[in-house]
Amino acid sequence: MPGCASGYASLFGRGVGAAARKGGEFAAERRRVTNLKRGKTEEQKYVIDFFNPIIETNGKASSGTKMKMAEYQKIVSNRLYEMNLREKAIEKIGLDESEIQEIPPIILSGYVFDSNNEEIMVRVVDGEAVSTRFSVSWIFFSAMQLYAYTFTFDTISDCTWEQTQDFFYQDITCFKTTQRVVEVLEFYKPGRFAKEVVERNNYITDELEITVPGESISFSLRNNDTIEESLQAAKAMMRERKFVH
């Protein structure tokens, strides 16, 4: 069973769903979104609007974007296509490719969901969640060590993050996937005199977690059968290498 983490997300501050507000609140939120877009590229502005849809209670005034979920996902896919992350990963790790061919590398990717980071916006549409941050990890396997390269980028800024890590197989104490359900409660009024409505917009996150003495490292993960097969192969090899020196 997935674990459950509760979070009460502001529709505007966290960018989850569409919000209905009174005129004054609508104007304030529109100013907030306008400030978010200062100095941004046209694409970044478009994405900010996608994560901050605004609907006034009388239904007449609106702000935001007509971008669909598929269009946003295409923006992320195009960004990934432009980067040759495999070569970048091997260069950062500093090994010859022939040294990391024990089993095929594992490629993990997924949106970053961090309820403690207010800079990350989340949007949930029909139970499918995306965020303004995306992470890709390449995990390579040599005869004695596991090497990981992670590249993370933001879709509403130019910020990127790179990280390399390596572990000896005998030091790895746990290699597992985790899943959790994030509860998101959205509060809005469908009309000026209507009662407040509570809408649940929960979403699921998946991660690969590698534990070594003193720390635990997590990687964003979009689970599928191919990834599961690769993870099982990696677990089998590590069990073997922990006992063969």
PDB file of C-alpha atoms in Angstrom:
ATOM      1  CA  MET A   1       0.000   0.000   0.000  1.00  0.00           C
ATOM      2  CA  PRO A   2       1.314   3.486  -0.812  1.00  0.00           C
ATOM      3  CA  GLY A   3       2.051   5.774   2.080  1.00  0.00           C
ATOM      4  CA  CYS A   4      -0.061   8.904   2.473  1.00  0.00           C
ATOM      5  CA  ALA A   5       1.293  12.422   2.862  1.00  0.00           C
ATOM      6  CA  SER A   6      -1.256  15.167   3.454  1.00  0.00           C
ATOM      7  CA  GLY A   7      -0.891  18.655   2.072  1.00  0.00           C
ATOM      8  CA  TYR A   8      -3.291  21.586   1.864  1.00  0.00           C
ATOM      9  CA  ALA A   9      -2.369  23.321  -1.368  1.00  0.00           C
ATOM     10  CA  SER A  10      -3.347  26.845  -2.246  1.00  0.00           C
ATOM     11  CA  LEU A  11      -4.689  26.789  -5.778  1.00  0.00           C
ATOM     12  CA  PHE A  12      -2.567  29.791  -6.639  1.00  0.00           C
ATOM     13  CA  GLY A  13       0.522  29.436  -4.459  1.00  0.00           C
ATOM     14  CA  ARG A  14       0.978  25.804  -5.475  1.00  0.00           C
ATOM     15  CA  GLY A  15      -0.619  26.046  -8.891  1.00  0.00           C
ATOM     16  CA  VAL A  16      -2.954  23.068  -8.349  1.00  0.00           C
ATOM     17  CA  GLY A  17      -6.190  23.107 -10.331  1.00  0.00           C
ATOM     18  CA  ALA A  18      -8.395  26.070 -11.212  1.00  0.00           C
ATOM     19  CA  ALA A  19      -9.572  28.548  -8.598  1.00  0.00           C
ATOM     20  CA  ALA A  20     -12.680  30.630  -8.129  1.00  0.00           C
ATOM     21  CA  ARG A  21     -12.313  33.879  -6.163  1.00  0.00           C
ATOM     22  CA  LYS A  22     -14.145  37.092  -5.399  1.00  0.00           C
ATOM     23  CA  GLY A  23     -13.270  40.170  -7.445  1.00  0.00           C
ATOM     24  CA  GLY A  24     -10.703  41.602  -5.006  1.00  0.00           C
ATOM     25  CA  GLU A  25      -8.996  38.270  -4.489  1.00  0.00           C
ATOM     26  CA  PHE A  26      -9.019  37.671  -8.228  1.00  0.00           C
ATOM     27  CA  ALA A  27      -7.241  40.983  -8.834  1.00  0.00           C
ATOM     28  CA  ALA A  28      -4.654  40.211  -6.155  1.00  0.00           C
ATOM     29  CA  GLU A  29      -3.938  36.782  -7.591  1.00  0.00           C
ATOM     30  CA  ARG A  30      -3.684  38.197 -11.087  1.00  0.00           C
ATOM     31  CA  ARG A  31      -1.077  40.700  -9.835  1.00  0.00           C
ATOM     32  CA  ARG A  32       0.808  37.850  -8.165  1.00  0.00           C
ATOM     33  CA  VAL A  33       0.911  35.862 -11.385  1.00  0.00           C
ATOM     34  CA  THR A  34       1.967  38.963 -13.324  1.00  0.00           C
ATOM     35  CA  ASN A  35       4.884  39.447 -10.926  1.00  0.00           C
ATOM     36  CA  LEU A  36       5.886  35.802 -11.374  1.00  0.00           C
ATOM     37  CA  LYS A  37       6.217  36.400 -15.116  1.00  0.00           C
ATOM     38  CA  ARG A  38       8.511  39.432 -14.876  1.00  0.00           C
ATOM     39  CA  GLY A  39      11.690  38.862 -16.891  1.00  0.00           C
ATOM     40  CA  LYS A  40      10.618  35.411 -18.069  1.00  0.00           C
ATOM     41  CA  THR A  41      10.728  34.060 -21.625  1.00  0.00           C
ATOM     42  CA  GLU A  42       7.479  33.731 -23.553  1.00  0.00           C
ATOM     43  CA  GLU A  43       7.457  29.964 -23.024  1.00  0.00           C
ATOM     44  CA  GLN A  44       8.084  30.351 -19.293  1.00  0.00           C
ATOM     45  CA  LYS A  45       5.208  32.843 -19.067  1.00  0.00           C
ATOM     46  CA  TYR A  46       2.977  30.396 -20.878  1.00  0.00           C
ATOM     47  CA  VAL A  47       3.911  27.653 -18.411  1.00  0.00           C
ATOM     48  CA  ILE A  48       3.337  29.934 -15.393  1.00  0.00           C
ATOM     49  CA  ASP A  49      -0.170  30.622 -16.705  1.00  0.00           C
ATOM     50  CA  PHE A  50      -0.764  26.876 -17.095  1.00  0.00           C
ATOM     51  CA  PHE A  51       0.072  26.294 -13.437  1.00  0.00           C
ATOM     52  CA  ASN A  52      -1.978  29.283 -12.264  1.00  0.00           C
ATOM     53  CA  PRO A  53      -5.435  29.177 -13.868  1.00  0.00           C
ATOM     54  CA  ILE A  54      -7.800  31.761 -12.366  1.00  0.00           C
ATOM     55  CA  ILE A  55     -11.592  31.985 -12.695  1.00  0.00           C
ATOM     56  CA  GLU A  56     -13.630  34.755 -11.042  1.00  0.00           C
ATOM     57  CA  THR A  57     -16.796  33.666  -9.243  1.00  0.00           C
ATOM     58  CA  ASN A  58     -19.163  35.482 -11.623  1.00  0.00           C
ATOM     59  CA  GLY A  59     -17.648  33.531 -14.504  1.00  0.00           C
ATOM     60  CA  LYS A  60     -16.956  36.659 -16.556  1.00  0.00           C
ATOM     61  CA  ALA A  61     -13.337  37.411 -15.741  1.00  0.00           C
ATOM     62  CA  SER A  62     -10.602  34.893 -16.257  1.00  0.00           C
ATOM     63  CA  SER A  63      -6.868  34.672 -16.533  1.00  0.00           C
ATOM     64  CA  GLY A  64      -4.379  31.974 -17.275  1.00  0.00           C
ATOM     65  CA  THR A  65      -3.765  29.887 -20.349  1.00  0.00           C
ATOM     66  CA  LYS A  66      -5.554  27.544 -22.685  1.00  0.00           C
ATOM     67  CA  MET A  67      -2.569  25.204 -22.677  1.00  0.00           C
ATOM     68  CA  LYS A  68      -3.588  21.554 -22.348  1.00  0.00           C
ATOM     69  CA  MET A  69      -1.789  18.939 -20.290  1.00  0.00           C
ATOM     70  CA  ALA A  70      -0.464  17.257 -23.458  1.00  0.00           C
ATOM     71  CA  GLU A  71       1.036  20.545 -24.645  1.00  0.00           C
ATOM     72  CA  TYR A  72       2.890  21.069 -21.389  1.00  0.00           C
ATOM     73  CA  GLN A  73       4.209  17.509 -21.497  1.00  0.00           C
ATOM     74  CA  LYS A  74       5.392  18.190 -25.046  1.00  0.00           C
ATOM     75  CA  ILE A  75       7.370  21.205 -23.811  1.00  0.00           C
ATOM     76  CA  VAL A  76       9.117  18.950 -21.280  1.00  0.00           C
ATOM     77  CA  SER A  77       9.745  16.240 -23.919  1.00  0.00           C
ATOM     78  CA  ASN A  78      11.245  18.782 -26.331  1.00  0.00           C
ATOM     79  CA  ARG A  79      13.572  20.040 -23.617  1.00  0.00           C
ATOM     80  CA  LEU A  80      14.760  16.493 -22.963  1.00  0.00           C
ATOM     81  CA  TYR A  81      15.239  15.807 -26.673  1.00  0.00           C
ATOM     82  CA  GLU A  82      17.539  18.823 -27.005  1.00  0.00           C
ATOM     83  CA  MET A  83      19.973  17.477 -24.383  1.00  0.00           C
ATOM     84  CA  ASN A  84      22.328  14.575 -24.937  1.00  0.00           C
ATOM     85  CA  LEU A  85      22.210  13.430 -21.347  1.00  0.00           C
ATOM     86  CA  ARG A  86      23.845  10.035 -21.874  1.00  0.00           C
ATOM     87  CA  GLU A  87      27.076  11.577 -23.155  1.00  0.00           C
ATOM     88  CA  LYS A  88      26.910  14.284 -20.511  1.00  0.00           C
ATOM     89  CA  ALA A  89      26.455  11.642 -17.814  1.00  0.00           C
ATOM     90  CA  ILE A  90      29.437   9.574 -18.956  1.00  0.00           C
ATOM     91  CA  GLU A  91      31.583  12.714 -19.193  1.00  0.00           C
ATOM     92  CA  LYS A  92      30.635  13.833 -15.671  1.00  0.00           C
ATOM     93  CA  ILE A  93      31.240  10.377 -14.192  1.00  0.00           C
ATOM     94  CA  GLY A  94      34.683  10.365 -15.806  1.00  0.00           C
ATOM     95  CA  LEU A  95      34.770   6.748 -16.974  1.00  0.00           C
ATOM     96  CA  ASP A  96      35.187   5.054 -20.307  1.00  0.00           C
ATOM     97  CA  GLU A  97      31.931   3.573 -21.562  1.00  0.00           C
ATOM     98  CA  SER A  98      33.539   0.118 -21.684  1.00  0.00           C
ATOM     99  CA  GLU A  99      33.903   0.242 -17.886  1.00  0.00           C
ATOM    100  CA  ILE A 100      30.167   0.564 -17.216  1.00  0.00           C
ATOM    101  CA  GLN A 101      28.675  -2.240 -19.274  1.00  0.00           C
ATOM    102  CA  GLU A 102      27.984  -4.907 -16.657  1.00  0.00           C
ATOM    103  CA  ILE A 103      24.254  -4.530 -17.318  1.00  0.00           C
ATOM    104  CA  PRO A 104      22.387  -1.914 -19.391  1.00  0.00           C
ATOM    105  CA  PRO A 105      22.074   1.463 -17.643  1.00  0.00           C
ATOM    106  CA  ILE A 106      18.803   2.371 -15.960  1.00  0.00           C
ATOM    107  CA  ILE A 107      17.156   5.620 -17.071  1.00  0.00           C
ATOM    108  CA  LEU A 108      14.815   7.150 -14.517  1.00  0.00           C
ATOM    109  CA  SER A 109      12.775  10.265 -15.127  1.00  0.00           C
ATOM    110  CA  GLY A 110       9.852  12.039 -13.563  1.00  0.00           C
ATOM    111  CA  TYR A 111       8.392  15.271 -12.288  1.00  0.00           C
ATOM    112  CA  VAL A 112       9.728  16.489  -8.957  1.00  0.00           C
ATOM    113  CA  PHE A 113       7.132  16.793  -6.191  1.00  0.00           C
ATOM    114  CA  ASP A 114       8.342  18.420  -2.987  1.00  0.00           C
ATOM    115  CA  SER A 115       5.684  19.804  -0.643  1.00  0.00           C
ATOM    116  CA  ASN A 116       8.409  21.618   1.315  1.00  0.00           C
ATOM    117  CA  ASN A 117       9.605  23.608  -1.692  1.00  0.00           C
ATOM    118  CA  GLU A 118       7.273  26.522  -2.484  1.00  0.00           C
ATOM    119  CA  GLU A 119       9.148  27.224  -5.735  1.00  0.00           C
ATOM    120  CA  ILE A 120       7.744  24.037  -7.285  1.00  0.00           C
ATOM    121  CA  MET A 121       4.225  24.352  -8.675  1.00  0.00           C
ATOM    122  CA  VAL A 122       1.971  21.342  -9.205  1.00  0.00           C
ATOM    123  CA  ARG A 123      -1.002  20.895 -11.535  1.00  0.00           C
ATOM    124  CA  VAL A 124      -3.363  17.930 -11.377  1.00  0.00           C
ATOM    125  CA  VAL A 125      -5.717  17.232 -14.296  1.00  0.00           C
ATOM    126  CA  ASP A 126      -7.979  14.168 -14.236  1.00  0.00           C
ATOM    127  CA  GLY A 127      -5.760  12.496 -11.642  1.00  0.00           C
ATOM    128  CA  GLU A 128      -2.544  13.099 -13.623  1.00  0.00           C
ATOM    129  CA  ALA A 129       0.004  15.312 -11.893  1.00  0.00           C
ATOM    130  CA  VAL A 130       2.830  17.394 -13.343  1.00  0.00           C
ATOM    131  CA  SER A 131       5.116  19.973 -11.780  1.00  0.00           C
ATOM    132  CA  THR A 132       7.380  22.804 -12.871  1.00  0.00           C
ATOM    133  CA  ARG A 133      10.490  20.712 -12.214  1.00  0.00           C
ATOM    134  CA  PHE A 134      11.644  17.563 -14.022  1.00  0.00           C
ATOM    135  CA  SER A 135      14.486  15.191 -13.200  1.00  0.00           C
ATOM    136  CA  VAL A 136      16.356  12.583 -15.262  1.00  0.00           C
ATOM    137  CA  SER A 137      18.820  10.087 -13.796  1.00  0.00           C
ATOM    138  CA  TRP A 138      21.192   7.690 -15.560  1.00  0.00           C
ATOM    139  CA  ILE A 139      22.441   4.817 -13.400  1.00  0.00           C
ATOM    140  CA  PHE A 140      25.462   2.865 -14.687  1.00  0.00           C
ATOM    141  CA  PHE A 141      26.991  -0.353 -13.370  1.00  0.00           C
ATOM    142  CA  SER A 142      30.681  -1.240 -13.372  1.00  0.00           C
ATOM    143  CA  ALA A 143      32.263  -4.405 -12.002  1.00  0.00           C
ATOM    144  CA  MET A 144      32.476  -2.969  -8.459  1.00  0.00           C
ATOM    145  CA  GLN A 145      30.444   0.233  -8.331  1.00  0.00           C
ATOM    146  CA  LEU A 146      27.162   1.903  -9.175  1.00  0.00           C
ATOM    147  CA  TYR A 147      27.365   5.385 -10.725  1.00  0.00           C
ATOM    148  CA  ALA A 148      24.452   7.828 -10.859  1.00  0.00           C
ATOM    149  CA  TYR A 149      24.111  11.069 -12.796  1.00  0.00           C
ATOM    150  CA  THR A 150      21.047  13.273 -12.247  1.00  0.00           C
ATOM    151  CA  PHE A 151      20.022  16.320 -14.265  1.00  0.00           C
ATOM    152  CA  THR A 152      17.096  18.431 -13.049  1.00  0.00           C
ATOM    153  CA  PHE A 153      15.590  21.433 -14.810  1.00  0.00           C
ATOM    154  CA  ASP A 154      12.910  24.014 -14.128  1.00  0.00           C
ATOM    155  CA  THR A 155      10.240  24.913 -16.685  1.00  0.00           C
ATOM    156  CA  ILE A 156       9.515  28.394 -15.278  1.00  0.00           C
ATOM    157  CA  SER A 157      13.145  29.527 -14.974  1.00  0.00           C
ATOM    158  CA  ASP A 158      16.595  28.866 -16.449  1.00  0.00           C
ATOM    159  CA  CYS A 159      17.684  26.967 -13.329  1.00  0.00           C
ATOM    160  CA  THR A 160      19.275  23.521 -13.740  1.00  0.00           C
ATOM    161  CA  TRP A 161      20.954  21.153 -11.275  1.00  0.00           C
ATOM    162  CA  GLU A 162      23.503  18.387 -11.911  1.00  0.00           C
ATOM    163  CA  GLN A 163      24.640  15.745  -9.451  1.00  0.00           C
ATOM    164  CA  THR A 164      26.929  12.706  -9.691  1.00  0.00           C
ATOM    165  CA  GLN A 165      27.177   9.941  -7.099  1.00  0.00           C
ATOM    166  CA  ASP A 166      28.898   6.584  -6.884  1.00  0.00           C
ATOM    167  CA  PHE A 167      28.580   3.684  -4.463  1.00  0.00           C
ATOM    168  CA  PHE A 168      30.413   0.409  -3.926  1.00  0.00           C
ATOM    169  CA  TYR A 169      27.964  -2.468  -4.135  1.00  0.00           C
ATOM    170  CA  GLN A 170      28.947  -3.784  -0.709  1.00  0.00           C
ATOM    171  CA  ASP A 171      27.976  -0.433   0.847  1.00  0.00           C
ATOM    172  CA  ILE A 172      24.418  -0.454  -0.485  1.00  0.00           C
ATOM    173  CA  THR A 173      22.079  -1.678   2.244  1.00  0.00           C
ATOM    174  CA  CYS A 174      18.748  -1.060   0.496  1.00  0.00           C
ATOM    175  CA  PHE A 175      17.631  -0.605  -3.111  1.00  0.00           C
ATOM    176  CA  LYS A 176      13.872  -0.108  -3.312  1.00  0.00           C
ATOM    177  CA  THR A 177      11.013   1.733  -4.984  1.00  0.00           C
ATOM    178  CA  THR A 178       8.565   3.753  -2.910  1.00  0.00           C
ATOM    179  CA  GLN A 179       5.153   5.145  -3.765  1.00  0.00           C
ATOM    180  CA  ARG A 180       3.054   7.665  -1.885  1.00  0.00           C
ATOM    181  CA  VAL A 181      -0.297   9.316  -2.325  1.00  0.00           C
ATOM    182  CA  VAL A 182      -0.261  13.082  -1.809  1.00  0.00           C
ATOM    183  CA  GLU A 183      -3.592  14.434  -0.624  1.00  0.00           C
ATOM    184  CA  VAL A 184      -4.489  17.846  -2.029  1.00  0.00           C
ATOM    185  CA  LEU A 185      -7.635  19.610  -0.827  1.00  0.00           C
ATOM    186  CA  GLU A 186      -8.874  22.509  -2.943  1.00  0.00           C
ATOM    187  CA  PHE A 187     -11.386  25.001  -1.548  1.00  0.00           C
ATOM    188  CA  TYR A 188     -13.487  27.251  -3.784  1.00  0.00           C
ATOM    189  CA  LYS A 189     -16.959  28.736  -4.245  1.00  0.00           C
ATOM    190  CA  PRO A 190     -18.780  27.952  -7.525  1.00  0.00           C
ATOM    191  CA  GLY A 191     -20.851  31.137  -7.129  1.00  0.00           C
ATOM    192  CA  ARG A 192     -20.915  34.377  -5.172  1.00  0.00           C
ATOM    193  CA  PHE A 193     -23.498  33.125  -2.654  1.00  0.00           C
ATOM    194  CA  ALA A 194     -22.771  29.415  -2.936  1.00  0.00           C
ATOM    195  CA  LYS A 195     -21.334  27.302  -0.150  1.00  0.00           C
ATOM    196  CA  GLU A 196     -17.646  26.554  -0.201  1.00  0.00           C
ATOM    197  CA  VAL A 197     -16.824  23.358  -2.069  1.00  0.00           C
ATOM    198  CA  VAL A 198     -13.973  21.026  -1.125  1.00  0.00           C
ATOM    199  CA  GLU A 199     -12.450  19.114  -4.021  1.00  0.00           C
ATOM    200  CA  ARG A 200      -9.836  16.381  -3.701  1.00  0.00           C
ATOM    201  CA  ASN A 201      -7.105  16.353  -6.318  1.00  0.00           C
ATOM    202  CA  ASN A 202      -4.789  13.633  -5.020  1.00  0.00           C
ATOM    203  CA  TYR A 203      -1.818  12.364  -6.975  1.00  0.00           C
ATOM    204  CA  ILE A 204       0.733   9.555  -6.740  1.00  0.00           C
ATOM    205  CA  THR A 205       4.511   9.909  -6.735  1.00  0.00           C
ATOM    206  CA  ASP A 206       7.077   7.136  -7.306  1.00  0.00           C
ATOM    207  CA  GLU A 207      10.750   7.129  -6.328  1.00  0.00           C
ATOM    208  CA  LEU A 208      13.744   4.829  -6.372  1.00  0.00           C
ATOM    209  CA  GLU A 209      15.580   4.936  -3.063  1.00  0.00           C
ATOM    210  CA  ILE A 210      19.163   3.778  -2.539  1.00  0.00           C
ATOM    211  CA  THR A 211      20.362   3.545   1.050  1.00  0.00           C
ATOM    212  CA  VAL A 212      24.003   3.485   2.109  1.00  0.00           C
ATOM    213  CA  PRO A 213      25.426   3.986   5.616  1.00  0.00           C
ATOM    214  CA  GLY A 214      24.563   7.467   6.793  1.00  0.00           C
ATOM    215  CA  GLU A 215      22.294   8.568   3.969  1.00  0.00           C
ATOM    216  CA  SER A 216      19.445   7.712   1.636  1.00  0.00           C
ATOM    217  CA  ILE A 217      19.279   8.990  -1.958  1.00  0.00           C
ATOM    218  CA  SER A 218      16.039   9.262  -3.923  1.00  0.00           C
ATOM    219  CA  PHE A 219      15.449   9.462  -7.671  1.00  0.00           C
ATOM    220  CA  SER A 220      12.255  10.576  -9.414  1.00  0.00           C
ATOM    221  CA  LEU A 221      10.556   7.690 -11.141  1.00  0.00           C
ATOM    222  CA  ARG A 222       7.690   7.119 -13.553  1.00  0.00           C
ATOM    223  CA  ASN A 223       6.965   3.459 -12.976  1.00  0.00           C
ATOM    224  CA  ASN A 224       6.470   1.075 -15.892  1.00  0.00           C
ATOM    225  CA  ASP A 225       7.178  -2.559 -16.760  1.00  0.00           C
ATOM    226  CA  THR A 226      10.489  -1.779 -18.521  1.00  0.00           C
ATOM    227  CA  ILE A 227      11.833   0.109 -15.508  1.00  0.00           C
ATOM    228  CA  GLU A 228      10.722  -2.679 -13.185  1.00  0.00           C
ATOM    229  CA  GLU A 229      12.619  -5.278 -15.259  1.00  0.00           C
ATOM    230  CA  SER A 230      15.769  -3.121 -15.195  1.00  0.00           C
ATOM    231  CA  LEU A 231      15.502  -2.630 -11.437  1.00  0.00           C
ATOM    232  CA  GLN A 232      15.111  -6.358 -10.849  1.00  0.00           C
ATOM    233  CA  ALA A 233      18.230  -7.035 -12.955  1.00  0.00           C
ATOM    234  CA  ALA A 234      20.151  -4.425 -10.964  1.00  0.00           C
ATOM    235  CA  LYS A 235      19.039  -5.925  -7.637  1.00  0.00           C
ATOM    236  CA  ALA A 236      20.084  -9.404  -8.756  1.00  0.00           C
ATOM    237  CA  MET A 237      23.526  -8.200  -9.830  1.00  0.00           C
ATOM    238  CA  MET A 238      24.081  -6.304  -6.598  1.00  0.00           C
ATOM    239  CA  ARG A 239      23.126  -9.323  -4.511  1.00  0.00           C
ATOM    240  CA  GLU A 240      25.719 -11.321  -6.449  1.00  0.00           C
ATOM    241  CA  ARG A 241      28.456  -8.679  -6.225  1.00  0.00           C
ATOM    242  CA  LYS A 242      28.029  -8.168  -2.486  1.00  0.00           C
ATOM    243  CA  PHE A 243      29.225 -11.727  -1.977  1.00  0.00           C
ATOM    244  CA  VAL A 244      31.782 -11.945  -4.808  1.00  0.00           C
ATOM    245  CA  HIS A 245      34.931  -9.868  -4.330  1.00  0.00           C
TER     246      HIS A 245
END
